[in-house]
CSV table of C-alpha atoms in Angstrom, one decimal:
chain,number,residue,atom,x,y,z
S,581,MET,CA,-46.9,30.7,-42.0
S,582,LEU,CA,-43.9,32.8,-40.9
S,583,GLN,CA,-45.4,33.0,-37.4
S,584,ARG,CA,-46.1,29.4,-37.1
S,585,GLN,CA,-42.6,28.3,-38.2
S,586,GLY,CA,-40.5,31.3,-37.1
S,587,ASP,CA,-37.1,29.6,-37.3
S,588,GLU,CA,-37.6,28.5,-41.0
S,589,VAL,CA,-36.9,30.4,-44.2
S,590,PHE,CA,-39.6,30.4,-46.9
S,591,ASP,CA,-39.6,31.4,-50.4
S,592,VAL,CA,-42.6,33.2,-52.0
S,593,SER,CA,-43.7,30.1,-53.8
S,594,THR,CA,-43.9,28.0,-50.6
S,595,ILE,CA,-45.9,30.7,-48.9
S,596,LEU,CA,-48.2,31.0,-52.0
S,597,GLU,CA,-48.8,27.2,-52.0
S,598,SER,CA,-49.6,27.2,-48.2
S,599,VAL,CA,-52.2,29.9,-48.7
S,600,PHE,CA,-53.8,28.5,-52.0
S,601,VAL,CA,-53.9,24.7,-51.4
S,602,GLU,CA,-56.1,24.0,-54.5
S,603,GLU,CA,-55.1,24.6,-58.0
S,604,ILE,CA,-55.9,28.1,-59.2
S,605,PRO,CA,-55.7,29.5,-62.7
S,606,GLN,CA,-52.2,30.6,-63.8
S,607,ALA,CA,-53.3,34.3,-64.2
S,608,ALA,CA,-54.7,34.3,-60.6
S,609,ARG,CA,-51.7,32.5,-59.3
S,610,SER,CA,-49.3,35.1,-60.9
S,611,GLU,CA,-51.3,37.9,-59.4
S,612,ALA,CA,-51.4,36.3,-56.0
S,613,ARG,CA,-47.6,35.8,-56.1
S,614,ASN,CA,-47.0,39.4,-56.9
S,615,ARG,CA,-49.2,40.5,-54.0
S,616,ILE,CA,-47.6,38.1,-51.6
S,617,ALA,CA,-44.1,39.4,-52.7
S,618,ASN,CA,-45.3,43.0,-52.2
S,619,VAL,CA,-46.6,42.2,-48.7
S,620,LEU,CA,-43.3,40.5,-47.7
S,621,SER,CA,-41.4,43.4,-49.1
S,622,ILE,CA,-43.4,45.9,-47.1
S,623,GLY,CA,-43.0,43.8,-43.9
S,624,LEU,CA,-39.3,43.7,-44.5
S,625,LYS,CA,-39.1,47.5,-44.6
S,626,GLN,CA,-41.2,47.6,-41.4
S,627,ASN,CA,-38.8,45.1,-39.7
S,628,LYS,CA,-41.5,42.5,-39.2
S,629,TRP,CA,-39.2,39.8,-40.7
S,630,TYR,CA,-35.9,39.3,-42.5
S,631,ARG,CA,-34.9,38.4,-46.0
S,632,GLY,CA,-32.5,35.6,-46.7
S,633,LYS,CA,-31.5,34.7,-50.2
S,634,LYS,CA,-33.5,36.5,-52.9
S,635,GLY,CA,-37.2,35.8,-52.5
S,636,GLN,CA,-36.8,34.1,-49.1
S,637,TYR,CA,-38.1,35.4,-45.8
S,638,SER,CA,-38.1,34.4,-42.1
S,639,LEU,CA,-39.1,35.8,-38.7
S,640,SER,CA,-35.7,34.8,-37.5
S,641,ARG,CA,-32.7,37.0,-38.3
S,642,LYS,CA,-30.4,34.0,-37.7
S,643,ALA,CA,-32.2,31.8,-40.1
S,644,ALA,CA,-32.3,34.4,-42.8
S,645,GLU,CA,-28.6,35.2,-42.4
S,646,ALA,CA,-27.7,31.5,-42.4
S,647,SER,CA,-29.6,31.1,-45.7
S,648,LEU,CA,-27.3,33.6,-47.2
S,649,VAL,CA,-24.2,31.6,-46.5
S,650,ALA,CA,-25.7,28.2,-47.3
């Protein structure tokens, strides 16, 4: 999702919804959300993408920085 729309900023919930398009049980959804957040955090540390506001990520440094001032 981040690669397809590199200039956009996405929050964890939006990424989760793009991966799991069908309804999933709440427990599975919570686990998936935690795992996605962990993957995003690791990618951030490896300079694969940038963090905007809390819980928001983008491939674009400009977009991430812009989300901080918006």
